[in-house]
C-alpha cells in the first residue's frame, strides 16, 4: 500500500482530518469505532492496514471521550445549578 500524500501536503491533510473528526457526532464516531474494531478482530488485513485501522480507532476513541467528557461537564453544571437553586429556595 502506498500513500498519495506528499510530506508537504501531509500536514494540511492531517489538519483537515482532525477538523473532520471534531465535526463528528458521538454516535457517528462510536459507530465508526465499532466498525474499526470489527475489522481488526476479523483479521485478514495487512500489517499496514491494521496499523492504519488502529490509529483511526484511537482518534475515534478520543472523539468519543471528548463528547462524553463534555456531556459529564454539562450534567455536573446542571446539577450544581439545581443544588444552588434548591438552597436558595430553602433560605427564602
mmCIF file of C-alpha atoms in Angstrom:
data_model
loop_
_atom_site.group_PDB
_atom_site.id
_atom_site.type_symbol
_atom_site.label_atom_id
_atom_site.label_comp_id
_atom_site.label_asym_id
_atom_site.label_seq_id
_atom_site.Cartn_x
_atom_site.Cartn_y
_atom_site.Cartn_z
ATOM 1 C CA UNK A 1 0.000 0.000 0.000
ATOM 2 C CA UNK A 2 1.438 3.380 -0.966
ATOM 3 C CA UNK A 3 0.454 6.809 0.207
ATOM 4 C CA UNK A 4 -0.778 9.515 -2.128
ATOM 5 C CA UNK A 5 0.139 12.204 0.379
ATOM 6 C CA UNK A 6 3.378 14.089 -0.013
ATOM 7 C CA UNK A 7 5.227 15.146 3.112
ATOM 8 C CA UNK A 8 4.471 18.807 2.413
ATOM 9 C CA UNK A 9 0.751 18.143 1.957
ATOM 10 C CA UNK A 10 0.529 15.581 4.733
ATOM 11 C CA UNK A 11 0.332 18.168 7.496
ATOM 12 C CA UNK A 12 -2.504 20.021 5.775
ATOM 13 C CA UNK A 13 -4.380 16.790 5.174
ATOM 14 C CA UNK A 14 -3.883 15.693 8.790
ATOM 15 C CA UNK A 15 -5.236 19.043 9.998
ATOM 16 C CA UNK A 16 -8.250 18.601 7.746
ATOM 17 C CA UNK A 17 -8.859 15.117 9.138
ATOM 18 C CA UNK A 18 -8.643 16.485 12.676
ATOM 19 C CA UNK A 19 -11.261 19.127 11.863
ATOM 20 C CA UNK A 20 -13.493 16.463 10.302
ATOM 21 C CA UNK A 21 -13.160 14.340 13.466
ATOM 22 C CA UNK A 22 -14.193 17.302 15.605
ATOM 23 C CA UNK A 23 -17.316 17.667 13.471
ATOM 24 C CA UNK A 24 -18.287 14.021 14.057
ATOM 25 C CA UNK A 25 -21.164 13.481 16.408
ATOM 26 C CA UNK A 26 -20.794 10.993 19.242
ATOM 27 C CA UNK A 27 -22.966 8.358 17.587
ATOM 28 C CA UNK A 28 -21.121 8.675 14.273
ATOM 29 C CA UNK A 29 -17.729 8.311 15.950
ATOM 30 C CA UNK A 30 -18.943 5.401 18.085
ATOM 31 C CA UNK A 31 -20.409 3.579 15.089
ATOM 32 C CA UNK A 32 -17.237 4.035 13.058
ATOM 33 C CA UNK A 33 -15.159 2.874 16.030
ATOM 34 C CA UNK A 34 -17.297 -0.267 16.305
ATOM 35 C CA UNK A 35 -16.663 -0.954 12.617
ATOM 36 C CA UNK A 36 -12.901 -0.425 13.045
ATOM 37 C CA UNK A 37 -12.826 -2.868 15.962
ATOM 38 C CA UNK A 38 -14.889 -5.399 13.993
ATOM 39 C CA UNK A 39 -12.457 -5.210 11.079
ATOM 40 C CA UNK A 40 -9.431 -5.574 13.355
ATOM 41 C CA UNK A 41 -10.956 -8.549 15.150
ATOM 42 C CA UNK A 42 -11.883 -10.217 11.855
ATOM 43 C CA UNK A 43 -8.257 -10.143 10.735
ATOM 44 C CA UNK A 44 -7.259 -10.675 7.150
ATOM 45 C CA UNK A 45 -5.701 -7.236 6.782
ATOM 46 C CA UNK A 46 -2.082 -6.437 6.137
ATOM 47 C CA UNK A 47 0.091 -5.078 8.912
ATOM 48 C CA UNK A 48 -0.029 -1.638 7.319
ATOM 49 C CA UNK A 49 -3.834 -1.726 7.070
ATOM 50 C CA UNK A 50 -4.103 -2.954 10.652
ATOM 51 C CA UNK A 51 -1.915 -0.118 11.890
ATOM 52 C CA UNK A 52 -3.985 2.415 9.961
ATOM 53 C CA UNK A 53 -7.169 0.960 11.445
ATOM 54 C CA UNK A 54 -5.669 1.040 14.928
ATOM 55 C CA UNK A 55 -4.668 4.693 14.517
ATOM 56 C CA UNK A 56 -8.137 5.557 13.238
ATOM 57 C CA UNK A 57 -9.649 3.746 16.200
ATOM 58 C CA UNK A 58 -7.505 5.763 18.605
ATOM 59 C CA UNK A 59 -8.663 9.024 17.014
ATOM 60 C CA UNK A 60 -12.303 7.940 17.118
ATOM 61 C CA UNK A 61 -11.935 6.943 20.777
ATOM 62 C CA UNK A 62 -10.604 10.445 21.505
ATOM 63 C CA UNK A 63 -13.608 11.993 19.752
ATOM 64 C CA UNK A 64 -15.963 9.835 21.827
ATOM 65 C CA UNK A 65 -14.092 10.690 25.030
ATOM 66 C CA UNK A 66 -14.362 14.437 24.269
ATOM 67 C CA UNK A 67 -18.117 14.092 23.754
ATOM 68 C CA UNK A 68 -18.540 12.098 26.955
ATOM 69 C CA UNK A 69 -16.369 14.496 28.963
ATOM 70 C CA UNK A 70 -18.394 17.423 27.621
ATOM 71 C CA UNK A 71 -21.654 15.705 28.493
ATOM 72 C CA UNK A 72 -20.371 14.978 32.020
ATOM 73 C CA UNK A 73 -19.344 18.623 32.477
ATOM 74 C CA UNK A 74 -22.768 19.828 31.333
ATOM 75 C CA UNK A 75 -24.515 17.380 33.632
ATOM 76 C CA UNK A 76 -22.334 18.385 36.593
ATOM 77 C CA UNK A 77 -23.002 22.074 35.890
ATOM 78 C CA UNK A 78 -26.754 21.478 35.671
ATOM 79 C CA UNK A 79 -26.738 19.509 38.928
ATOM 80 C CA UNK A 80 -24.703 22.209 40.683
ATOM 81 C CA UNK A 81 -27.089 24.889 39.417
ATOM 82 C CA UNK A 82 -30.055 22.837 40.606
ATOM 83 C CA UNK A 83 -28.460 22.454 44.057
ATOM 84 C CA UNK A 84 -27.849 26.207 44.249
ATOM 85 C CA UNK A 85 -31.470 26.924 43.391
ATOM 86 C CA UNK A 86 -32.637 24.369 45.938
ATOM 87 C CA UNK A 87 -30.504 26.021 48.605
ATOM 88 C CA UNK A 88 -31.903 29.454 47.735
ATOM 89 C CA UNK A 89 -35.486 28.153 47.910
ATOM 90 C CA UNK A 90 -34.915 26.798 51.408
ATOM 91 C CA UNK A 91 -33.370 30.072 52.620
ATOM 92 C CA UNK A 92 -36.059 32.318 51.176
#
